[in-house]
Coordinates of C-alpha atoms in Angstrom, one line a residue:
Chain A
M171 CA -25.0 -3.0 -21.5
E172 CA -25.0 -4.8 -18.1
K173 CA -25.1 -8.2 -19.9
I174 CA -22.2 -7.2 -22.2
L175 CA -20.1 -6.2 -19.1
F176 CA -21.1 -9.4 -17.2
Y177 CA -20.1 -11.6 -20.0
F178 CA -16.9 -9.7 -20.5
F179 CA -16.0 -10.2 -16.8
A180 CA -17.1 -13.7 -16.7
G181 CA -15.0 -14.5 -19.7
I182 CA -11.9 -13.1 -18.1
L183 CA -12.9 -15.0 -14.8
L184 CA -13.1 -18.3 -16.6
F185 CA -9.8 -17.8 -18.6
A186 CA -8.0 -16.9 -15.4
A187 CA -9.4 -19.8 -13.5
T188 CA -8.4 -22.1 -16.1
M189 CA -4.9 -20.6 -16.4
V190 CA -4.4 -21.0 -12.6
I191 CA -4.8 -24.8 -13.0
T192 CA -3.0 -25.4 -16.3
V193 CA -0.1 -23.0 -16.2
R194 CA 3.3 -24.7 -15.4
N195 CA 4.9 -22.0 -13.4
P196 CA 3.5 -21.7 -9.8
V197 CA 4.2 -18.0 -9.7
R198 CA 2.2 -17.4 -12.7
A199 CA -0.5 -19.5 -11.5
A200 CA -0.7 -17.4 -8.3
L201 CA -0.7 -14.1 -10.5
F202 CA -3.7 -15.6 -12.5
L203 CA -5.5 -16.3 -9.3
V204 CA -4.9 -12.7 -8.5
L205 CA -6.7 -11.8 -11.7
A206 CA -9.5 -14.3 -11.1
F207 CA -10.2 -12.6 -7.6
F208 CA -10.0 -9.1 -9.1
T209 CA -12.6 -10.1 -11.8
S210 CA -15.0 -11.7 -9.4
A211 CA -14.8 -8.7 -7.5
A212 CA -15.9 -6.7 -10.6
I213 CA -18.9 -8.9 -10.9
W214 CA -19.9 -8.6 -7.3
L215 CA -19.7 -4.8 -7.8
M216 CA -22.1 -5.1 -10.7
L217 CA -24.6 -6.7 -8.2
E218 CA -24.2 -3.6 -6.1
A219 CA -22.4 -5.5 -3.3
E220 CA -19.7 -2.8 -3.2
F221 CA -18.6 -3.7 0.4
L222 CA -18.0 -7.3 -0.4
A223 CA -16.4 -6.6 -3.7
I224 CA -13.9 -4.1 -2.1
S225 CA -13.2 -6.3 0.9
L226 CA -12.4 -9.2 -1.4
V227 CA -9.8 -7.1 -3.1
L228 CA -8.5 -5.9 0.2
V229 CA -8.4 -9.1 2.0
Y230 CA -7.6 -11.7 -0.7
V231 CA -5.7 -9.7 -3.3
G232 CA -4.0 -7.3 -1.0
A233 CA -3.0 -9.6 1.9
V234 CA -3.7 -13.4 1.4
L235 CA -2.3 -13.7 -2.1
V236 CA 0.7 -11.5 -1.4
L237 CA 1.7 -14.0 1.3
F238 CA 0.8 -16.8 -1.2
L239 CA 3.1 -15.5 -3.8
F240 CA 5.7 -15.0 -1.1
V241 CA 5.7 -18.7 -0.2
V242 CA 5.4 -19.8 -3.9
M243 CA 8.4 -17.7 -5.0
M244 CA 10.6 -19.3 -2.3
L245 CA 9.7 -22.7 -3.5
D246 CA 11.9 -24.5 -5.9
I247 CA 9.3 -26.9 -7.6
D248 CA 10.4 -29.6 -10.1
T249 CA 7.6 -29.1 -12.5
S250 CA 8.5 -32.5 -14.2
A251 CA 7.7 -34.5 -11.1
L252 CA 4.3 -32.7 -10.8
K253 CA 3.3 -34.0 -14.2
E254 CA 4.1 -37.6 -13.5
G255 CA 0.9 -38.9 -11.8
F256 CA -1.3 -37.3 -14.4
T257 CA -2.7 -40.3 -16.4
R258 CA -2.9 -42.5 -13.2
Y259 CA -5.1 -40.1 -11.5
L260 CA -7.0 -39.0 -14.4
P261 CA -10.0 -41.4 -14.2
L262 CA -10.6 -40.5 -10.5
G263 CA -10.2 -36.9 -11.2
L264 CA -12.7 -36.9 -14.0
L265 CA -15.1 -38.8 -12.0
V266 CA -14.8 -36.1 -9.1
A267 CA -15.1 -33.4 -11.7
V268 CA -18.3 -34.8 -13.3
L269 CA -19.8 -35.1 -9.8
I270 CA -19.0 -31.6 -8.8
V271 CA -20.5 -30.5 -12.1
L272 CA -23.7 -32.3 -11.6
E273 CA -24.1 -31.1 -8.2
L274 CA -23.5 -27.4 -9.3
I275 CA -26.0 -27.9 -12.1
A276 CA -28.6 -29.2 -9.5
V277 CA -28.2 -26.3 -7.1
L278 CA -27.1 -23.5 -9.2
G279 CA -29.0 -24.4 -12.7
A280 CA -31.0 -21.7 -14.6
A281 CA -34.1 -23.3 -13.0
N282 CA -33.5 -22.3 -9.5
F283 CA -30.8 -19.7 -10.0
G284 CA -31.6 -17.8 -13.3
L285 CA -32.5 -14.1 -13.4
D286 CA -36.2 -14.9 -13.3
Q287 CA -35.9 -16.8 -9.8
V288 CA -33.2 -14.4 -8.2
P289 CA -33.8 -11.1 -9.7
V290 CA -31.1 -8.5 -9.4
P291 CA -31.8 -6.5 -6.2
E292 CA -33.1 -2.9 -6.6
G293 CA -30.4 -0.4 -5.4
S294 CA -31.5 0.6 -2.0
D295 CA -31.0 4.1 -0.5
E296 CA -29.1 2.8 2.4
S297 CA -25.6 2.0 1.9
N298 CA -24.5 -1.6 1.7
T299 CA -21.9 -1.4 4.4
K300 CA -24.4 -0.1 6.9
T301 CA -27.0 -2.9 6.3
L302 CA -24.2 -5.5 6.6
G303 CA -22.9 -4.2 9.7
R304 CA -26.3 -4.0 11.4
L305 CA -27.2 -7.5 10.3
L306 CA -23.8 -8.9 11.5
Y307 CA -24.1 -7.4 14.9
T308 CA -27.7 -8.2 15.6
V309 CA -29.1 -11.1 13.8
Y310 CA -26.0 -12.9 13.1
V311 CA -23.9 -11.8 16.2
Y312 CA -23.4 -15.4 17.6
P313 CA -22.3 -17.0 14.4
F314 CA -20.0 -13.9 13.9
E315 CA -18.5 -14.1 17.3
I316 CA -17.9 -17.8 17.1
A317 CA -16.3 -17.6 13.7
S318 CA -13.9 -14.8 15.2
V319 CA -13.1 -17.1 18.2
I320 CA -12.2 -20.0 15.9
L321 CA -10.0 -17.9 13.9
T322 CA -8.2 -16.7 16.8
V323 CA -7.7 -20.2 18.0
A324 CA -6.4 -21.1 14.6
I325 CA -3.8 -18.3 14.7
V326 CA -2.7 -19.3 18.3
A327 CA -2.4 -22.9 17.1
A328 CA -0.3 -22.0 14.1
I329 CA 1.9 -19.9 16.2
T330 CA 2.4 -22.6 18.8
L331 CA 3.1 -25.1 16.0
T332 CA 6.0 -23.2 14.5
L333 CA 7.4 -21.5 17.7
R334 CA 10.6 -23.2 19.0
P335 CA 11.7 -20.9 22.1
N336 CA 15.0 -22.7 22.6
K337 CA 16.2 -22.4 19.0
R338 CA 15.4 -18.6 18.4
K339 CA 18.0 -16.1 17.7
T340 CA 16.1 -12.9 18.5
Q341 CA 17.5 -10.0 20.2
D342 CA 15.8 -8.4 23.2
P343 CA 15.5 -4.6 22.5
A344 CA 15.2 -3.7 26.2
E345 CA 18.6 -5.5 26.8
Q346 CA 20.0 -3.7 23.7
V347 CA 19.0 -0.3 25.1
K348 CA 20.6 -1.0 28.6
V349 CA 23.8 -1.6 27.1
R350 CA 26.5 0.9 28.2
S351 CA 30.0 1.3 26.5
K352 CA 31.9 0.1 29.5
D353 CA 30.0 -3.3 29.2
R354 CA 31.5 -3.9 25.7
V355 CA 34.8 -1.9 25.5
R356 CA 37.5 -2.3 28.2
L357 CA 40.3 0.4 27.9
V358 CA 43.7 -0.8 29.0
K359 CA 46.5 1.5 30.1
M360 CA 49.9 0.2 28.8
A361 CA 53.5 1.6 29.0
S362 CA 54.6 2.6 25.4
E363 CA 57.1 0.4 23.8
K364 CA 60.8 1.2 23.5
R365 CA 62.5 1.7 20.2
Q366 CA 64.3 -1.6 19.3
D367 CA 67.8 0.1 18.6
G368 CA 67.5 1.9 22.0
K369 CA 68.0 5.4 20.5
G370 CA 65.7 8.5 20.9
K371 CA 62.6 8.9 22.3
P372 CA 60.0 5.8 22.1
Chain B
M655 CA -25.6 5.6 -26.5
L656 CA -24.5 9.0 -27.7
D657 CA -26.1 10.5 -24.6
L658 CA -24.2 8.3 -22.4
L659 CA -20.9 9.2 -24.2
T660 CA -21.5 13.1 -24.1
Q661 CA -23.1 13.1 -20.6
H662 CA -21.0 10.8 -18.5
L663 CA -18.0 9.4 -20.4
L664 CA -16.4 12.6 -21.8
P665 CA -16.5 14.9 -18.9
N666 CA -15.2 12.1 -16.6
I667 CA -12.4 11.3 -18.9
G668 CA -11.6 15.0 -19.0
K669 CA -11.5 15.1 -15.1
I670 CA -9.4 12.0 -15.0
L671 CA -6.8 13.4 -17.4
L672 CA -6.7 16.8 -15.5
I673 CA -6.1 14.8 -12.2
V674 CA -3.4 12.7 -13.6
A675 CA -1.8 15.6 -15.5
I676 CA -1.7 17.7 -12.3
L677 CA -0.5 14.7 -10.2
M678 CA 2.5 14.1 -12.7
L679 CA 3.4 17.8 -12.5
A680 CA 3.2 17.6 -8.8
V681 CA 5.5 14.4 -8.7
A682 CA 8.0 16.0 -11.0
Y683 CA 8.3 19.1 -8.7
L684 CA 8.2 17.0 -5.6
T685 CA 11.5 15.3 -6.7
L686 CA 12.9 18.9 -7.0
A687 CA 11.6 19.9 -3.7
E688 CA 13.0 16.6 -2.2
R689 CA 16.6 17.4 -3.6
K690 CA 16.2 21.1 -2.4
V691 CA 14.8 20.4 1.1
I692 CA 17.4 17.7 1.8
G693 CA 20.1 19.9 0.3
Y694 CA 19.4 22.8 2.7
I695 CA 19.0 20.5 5.7
Q696 CA 22.5 19.2 4.8
M697 CA 23.9 22.8 4.3
R698 CA 24.0 22.5 0.4
I699 CA 22.2 24.3 -2.2
G700 CA 20.8 21.4 -4.3
P701 CA 20.2 21.4 -8.0
N702 CA 20.6 25.0 -9.4
R703 CA 21.9 24.8 -12.8
V704 CA 19.0 24.0 -15.1
G705 CA 16.8 26.9 -15.5
P706 CA 16.2 29.7 -13.0
R707 CA 17.2 28.4 -9.5
G708 CA 17.1 24.9 -11.0
L709 CA 13.3 25.0 -11.7
L710 CA 13.7 23.0 -15.0
Q711 CA 15.7 20.1 -13.3
P712 CA 12.8 17.7 -13.2
I713 CA 12.0 18.3 -16.9
A714 CA 15.7 17.5 -17.7
D715 CA 15.7 14.5 -15.5
G716 CA 12.5 13.2 -17.1
L717 CA 13.9 13.8 -20.6
K718 CA 17.2 12.1 -19.8
L719 CA 15.1 8.9 -18.6
L720 CA 12.9 9.0 -21.6
L721 CA 15.8 8.9 -23.9
K722 CA 17.8 6.1 -22.1
E723 CA 17.8 2.6 -23.3
I724 CA 15.5 0.1 -21.4
I725 CA 17.8 -3.0 -20.9
L726 CA 15.9 -6.3 -20.6
P727 CA 17.9 -9.0 -18.8
T728 CA 18.3 -12.1 -20.7
R729 CA 17.2 -14.6 -18.4
S730 CA 14.4 -12.5 -17.0
N731 CA 10.7 -13.3 -17.3
L732 CA 10.0 -10.8 -20.1
Y733 CA 6.1 -10.5 -19.8
L734 CA 6.2 -10.0 -16.0
F735 CA 9.3 -7.8 -16.2
V736 CA 7.5 -5.4 -18.4
L737 CA 4.2 -5.6 -16.5
A738 CA 5.7 -4.9 -13.1
P739 CA 6.1 -1.2 -13.6
V740 CA 2.4 -0.9 -14.8
L741 CA 1.1 -2.8 -11.8
A742 CA 3.0 -0.4 -9.6
I743 CA 1.7 2.9 -11.3
G744 CA -1.9 1.6 -11.8
P745 CA -3.1 1.5 -8.2
A746 CA -1.0 4.7 -7.4
L747 CA -3.2 6.6 -9.9
A748 CA -6.4 4.7 -9.4
A749 CA -6.8 5.6 -5.7
W750 CA -7.0 9.3 -6.8
A751 CA -10.6 8.8 -8.0
V752 CA -12.2 9.1 -4.6
I753 CA -10.1 12.0 -3.2
P754 CA -12.4 14.9 -2.4
F755 CA -10.5 18.1 -3.3
D756 CA -13.3 20.6 -2.1
A757 CA -16.8 20.2 -1.1
G758 CA -18.3 18.3 -4.0
M759 CA -15.1 18.4 -6.0
V760 CA -14.6 14.7 -6.5
L761 CA -14.4 12.4 -9.3
A762 CA -16.3 9.4 -7.8
D763 CA -18.2 10.1 -4.6
I764 CA -18.7 6.4 -3.5
N765 CA -19.9 5.4 -0.1
A766 CA -17.2 2.9 0.6
G767 CA -14.4 5.5 -0.4
L768 CA -12.1 4.7 2.6
L769 CA -12.2 1.1 1.9
Y770 CA -11.5 1.6 -1.6
V771 CA -8.5 3.6 -1.0
L772 CA -7.2 0.9 1.3
A773 CA -8.0 -1.8 -1.1
I774 CA -6.4 -0.2 -4.2
T775 CA -3.2 0.9 -2.3
S776 CA -2.8 -2.8 -1.0
M777 CA -2.5 -3.7 -4.7
G778 CA 0.7 -1.7 -5.2
V779 CA 2.8 -4.3 -3.6
Y780 CA 2.4 -6.6 -6.6
G781 CA 4.3 -4.2 -8.9
I782 CA 7.3 -4.5 -6.3
V783 CA 7.1 -8.3 -5.8
I784 CA 6.6 -9.1 -9.5
A785 CA 9.5 -6.8 -10.4
G786 CA 11.8 -8.5 -8.0
W787 CA 10.9 -12.0 -9.2
A788 CA 11.0 -11.3 -12.9
S789 CA 14.2 -9.7 -12.9
N790 CA 15.9 -13.0 -12.0
S791 CA 18.5 -11.3 -9.8
R792 CA 19.2 -12.0 -6.1
Y793 CA 19.3 -8.5 -5.0
A794 CA 15.9 -7.6 -6.6
F795 CA 14.5 -10.9 -5.2
L796 CA 15.7 -9.9 -1.6
G797 CA 14.2 -6.4 -2.2
A798 CA 10.9 -7.9 -3.3
M799 CA 10.6 -10.3 -0.2
R800 CA 11.4 -7.6 2.2
S801 CA 8.9 -5.2 0.6
A802 CA 6.1 -7.9 0.7
A803 CA 6.6 -8.7 4.3
Q804 CA 6.9 -5.1 5.2
V805 CA 3.9 -3.8 3.2
V806 CA 1.6 -6.6 4.5
S807 CA 2.6 -6.0 8.2
Y808 CA 2.0 -2.3 8.1
E809 CA -1.2 -2.5 6.1
I810 CA -2.8 -4.0 9.3
A811 CA -1.7 -1.1 11.5
M812 CA -2.8 1.4 8.9
G813 CA -6.2 -0.5 8.5
F814 CA -6.8 -0.4 12.3
A815 CA -5.9 3.5 12.3
L816 CA -8.5 4.0 9.3
V817 CA -11.1 2.0 11.3
G818 CA -10.7 4.6 14.2
V819 CA -11.5 7.4 11.7
L820 CA -14.5 5.4 10.6
I821 CA -15.8 5.0 14.1
A822 CA -15.3 8.7 14.7
A823 CA -17.0 9.9 11.6
G824 CA -19.5 7.1 11.3
S825 CA -19.0 7.0 7.6
L826 CA -16.7 5.5 4.9
N827 CA -17.5 8.2 2.5
L828 CA -14.4 10.5 2.5
S829 CA -16.4 13.8 2.0
E830 CA -18.5 12.8 4.9
I831 CA -15.5 12.2 7.0
V832 CA -14.3 15.8 6.3
M833 CA -17.6 17.1 7.1
A834 CA -17.9 15.3 10.4
Q835 CA -14.7 17.3 11.4
Q836 CA -16.3 20.8 11.1
G837 CA -16.0 23.2 13.9
G838 CA -12.4 24.4 13.9
I839 CA -8.8 23.1 14.3
F840 CA -9.6 21.2 17.6
Y841 CA -12.5 19.5 16.1
W842 CA -10.2 17.8 13.5
Y843 CA -9.5 14.3 14.2
W844 CA -5.7 14.6 14.8
L845 CA -6.5 15.6 18.5
P846 CA -9.0 12.7 19.5
L847 CA -7.3 10.2 17.4
L848 CA -3.7 11.4 18.0
P849 CA -2.2 7.9 18.5
L850 CA -3.9 6.6 15.4
F851 CA -2.8 9.8 13.5
V852 CA 0.8 9.1 14.4
V853 CA 0.5 5.3 13.5
Y854 CA -1.2 6.1 10.2
F855 CA 1.5 8.5 9.0
V856 CA 4.3 6.3 10.2
S857 CA 2.7 3.4 8.5
G858 CA 2.2 5.4 5.4
V859 CA 5.8 6.1 5.2
A860 CA 6.5 2.4 5.6
E861 CA 3.9 1.4 2.9
T862 CA 5.5 3.7 0.4
N863 CA 8.9 2.3 1.3
R864 CA 10.5 5.5 2.0
A865 CA 13.3 6.2 4.4
P866 CA 13.8 5.2 7.3
F867 CA 11.7 2.1 6.1
D868 CA 13.3 1.9 2.7
I869 CA 14.6 -1.6 3.3
A870 CA 13.1 -2.7 0.0
E871 CA 15.8 -0.7 -1.6
G872 CA 18.3 -0.6 1.0
E873 CA 21.4 0.8 -1.2
S874 CA 23.9 -0.2 1.4
E875 CA 22.8 -3.7 1.6
I876 CA 21.1 -4.9 -1.6
V877 CA 22.3 -2.3 -4.1
A878 CA 18.7 -0.9 -5.1
G879 CA 16.4 -3.9 -4.1
F880 CA 13.6 -4.6 -6.5
H881 CA 14.3 -2.2 -9.2
V882 CA 18.1 -2.8 -9.6
E883 CA 17.6 -4.4 -13.1
Y884 CA 15.4 -1.5 -14.5
S885 CA 16.6 1.2 -16.5
G886 CA 15.1 4.3 -18.5
M887 CA 11.4 4.9 -18.4
A888 CA 10.7 1.4 -16.9
F889 CA 12.7 2.6 -13.7
A890 CA 11.1 6.2 -14.0
I891 CA 7.7 4.6 -13.8
F892 CA 8.5 3.0 -10.3
F893 CA 9.7 6.2 -9.2
L894 CA 6.5 8.0 -10.4
A895 CA 4.5 5.3 -8.5
E896 CA 6.5 5.9 -5.3
Y897 CA 6.1 9.7 -5.5
A898 CA 2.4 9.6 -6.4
D899 CA 1.9 7.2 -3.6
M900 CA 3.8 9.6 -1.1
I901 CA 1.3 12.4 -2.3
L902 CA -1.6 10.2 -1.9
I903 CA -0.7 9.2 1.8
S904 CA -0.1 12.8 2.5
I905 CA -3.4 14.1 1.0
L906 CA -5.3 11.3 2.9
A907 CA -3.6 12.2 6.1
A908 CA -4.8 15.7 5.5
T909 CA -8.3 14.6 4.7
L910 CA -8.9 12.1 7.4
F911 CA -7.1 13.8 10.3
M912 CA -6.5 17.4 9.6
G913 CA -10.0 18.3 8.2
G914 CA -9.5 18.1 4.5
W915 CA -10.6 21.3 2.6
L916 CA -11.8 23.0 5.8
S917 CA -10.2 26.3 6.9
P918 CA -8.1 26.1 10.1
F919 CA -9.6 29.5 11.3
E920 CA -12.9 28.1 11.7
G921 CA -14.7 29.5 14.9
I922 CA -12.1 32.1 15.5
P923 CA -13.9 35.6 15.5
V924 CA -11.5 37.9 13.6
L925 CA -9.5 35.4 11.4
E926 CA -12.3 33.4 10.1
P927 CA -14.0 36.2 8.1
M928 CA -10.7 37.5 7.1
F929 CA -9.6 34.2 5.4
A930 CA -13.2 33.2 4.2
W931 CA -12.3 34.0 0.5
V932 CA -9.5 31.4 0.3
P933 CA -11.0 28.4 -1.5
G934 CA -11.0 25.0 0.4
L935 CA -8.7 23.4 -2.2
V936 CA -5.9 25.7 -1.1
W937 CA -6.2 24.8 2.4
L938 CA -6.1 20.9 1.5
L939 CA -2.9 21.6 -0.7
L940 CA -1.2 23.5 2.0
K941 CA -1.9 20.5 4.6
T942 CA -0.8 18.1 2.0
S943 CA 2.5 20.1 1.4
M944 CA 3.1 20.0 5.1
F945 CA 2.9 16.2 5.2
L946 CA 5.2 16.1 2.1
F947 CA 7.7 18.3 3.9
I948 CA 7.6 16.1 6.9
Y949 CA 8.2 13.0 4.6
L950 CA 11.5 14.6 3.2
W951 CA 12.4 15.9 6.7
I952 CA 12.2 12.4 8.2
R953 CA 14.2 11.1 5.4
A954 CA 17.0 13.7 5.9
T955 CA 17.0 13.0 9.7
F956 CA 16.8 9.4 10.4
P957 CA 19.2 6.5 9.6
R958 CA 17.6 3.4 8.0
Y959 CA 15.9 0.7 10.4
R960 CA 17.2 -2.8 10.7
Y961 CA 14.9 -5.3 9.1
D962 CA 14.0 -7.0 12.2
Q963 CA 13.3 -3.7 13.9
V964 CA 11.0 -2.6 11.2
M965 CA 8.8 -5.8 11.8
R966 CA 9.0 -5.3 15.5
L967 CA 7.7 -1.9 15.3
G968 CA 4.9 -2.9 13.0
W969 CA 3.5 -5.9 14.9
K970 CA 4.5 -5.4 18.5
V971 CA 4.1 -1.6 18.9
F972 CA 1.6 -0.2 16.2
I973 CA -0.9 -2.9 16.1
P974 CA -1.4 -3.0 20.1
V975 CA -1.5 0.9 20.3
T976 CA -4.3 1.0 17.5
L977 CA -6.2 -1.7 19.3
V978 CA -6.2 0.0 22.6
W979 CA -7.2 3.4 21.0
L980 CA -10.0 1.6 19.0
V981 CA -11.5 0.6 22.4
I982 CA -11.0 4.0 24.0
I983 CA -12.7 5.9 21.0
S984 CA -15.5 3.3 20.7
T985 CA -16.3 4.1 24.6
M986 CA -16.0 7.9 23.9
Q987 CA -18.4 7.3 20.9
V988 CA -20.9 5.3 22.6
F989 CA -21.1 7.3 25.8
D990 CA -20.8 10.6 23.9
I991 CA -17.7 11.8 25.8
G992 CA -15.9 15.1 24.5
P993 CA -17.3 17.4 21.8
W994 CA -16.0 15.4 18.8
F995 CA -18.3 12.5 18.1
N996 CA -21.8 14.0 18.2
N997 CA -23.2 11.9 15.5
I998 CA -25.8 9.6 16.9
V999 CA -25.2 5.8 16.6
E1000 CA -28.5 4.2 15.6
V1001 CA -29.0 0.6 16.8
T1002 CA -32.1 -0.8 15.4
S1003 CA -32.8 -4.3 14.6
P1004 CA -33.9 -5.0 11.0

């Protein structure tokens, strides 16, 4: 039963991953990437890594890819220009692909990474989340803190790169609240006009 | 194999069908309640022609939408155009799997329940974004863009508010979170987590794209936003998803901050035994209805936010508030201040 499910999800994952790089339309490619993330979350769930699986969906599918889609939808990509360099870069691309496949086989081949070497972990009584949290804040506390500092630096850097203080057209809410009607509207008292023919009341 | 079928599959499918059927009925009557409540707030009567006191109005509306033609725009992306409503309703229904309706009355009692809800509801935005893009219409596209930016922004504030609940209860399991609030109305988390409670509910209103945060639809600016090209049942499904999400946010607010199925008279001498016969489900539904009423009340009261103000509220007000309050409750939790957080934090290295 577990094997059937695994091959089912693995099949979908491979299909989705292939579609991501072959499909022409960038929006569809992004949507296939969503499918790929979702199926890999399902595979993680089968390994009883529920916290990781759900956070994969939460972070990547729920936030990162939404923003990705946001950007991709705004782009106006000429797909014919993308196809031009295909034959020229093919030999180099193939070489890199073959190298990566060889490396993956060397590390992740059935000899080192099969079910016999790395058995499916027994389901423990303690919740996955608790164990992860405890490990992160005790054994791996320094790498964890350093990673978060690096991420914060990256955020600050990204914001400073795009921030152009002189060209911004933002409104200051405090200024908006402080505005009174007499700052904007001036009531002028004028004498009423006379009728042109000079008869009757104005 | 047969054992698996009769022992697990069939009862669970039965429960799923029951939850979905009741939810759909609730959605139908929520639309009627909305029209009635807003009607009375605006000194009107609201629908009162179909059936006694207008009670059959949602049935009539549903039939009308079922019989209408579904128009497919010629230059739209057909597959995605049809897929979008499915992607909108799927997460809205899937999240209900972990909601505890009473002690032990839950479809899937998983440990990471709160995280699951957050992850699944964050998928709902795809329905809107894809609908807007596939329609090949400027208005729909603008609506989708606005919605994507808004939902992603408010998800952060909402997530932080839920982290507060998680710190207070010491668990991600929704049933355990309810049990941690035992002890009466002042032990429920609305009191110690008051800022987070407010942030959660307002972010919930923003997440479901409801007034005053309904800039994704914004009738006065972009016609109807992302679903401008949809008609008939395809449109109705977006509607169903929105209302199912509203009920979900309300029932979650009741579960996380208002003690879920717990009786409000707990710990009060005379009233507690007097109301002891009331099942927990009734309390939960009453609390949920209260939040749904607030939803409608807000819609009838406030004008729509301007787009930049929505973003400002989310990023510059809500996120700092939740961050500060997280520090405060963490301190309260660790130093055992107040009667609320009496669960012991175990710090042992593995």
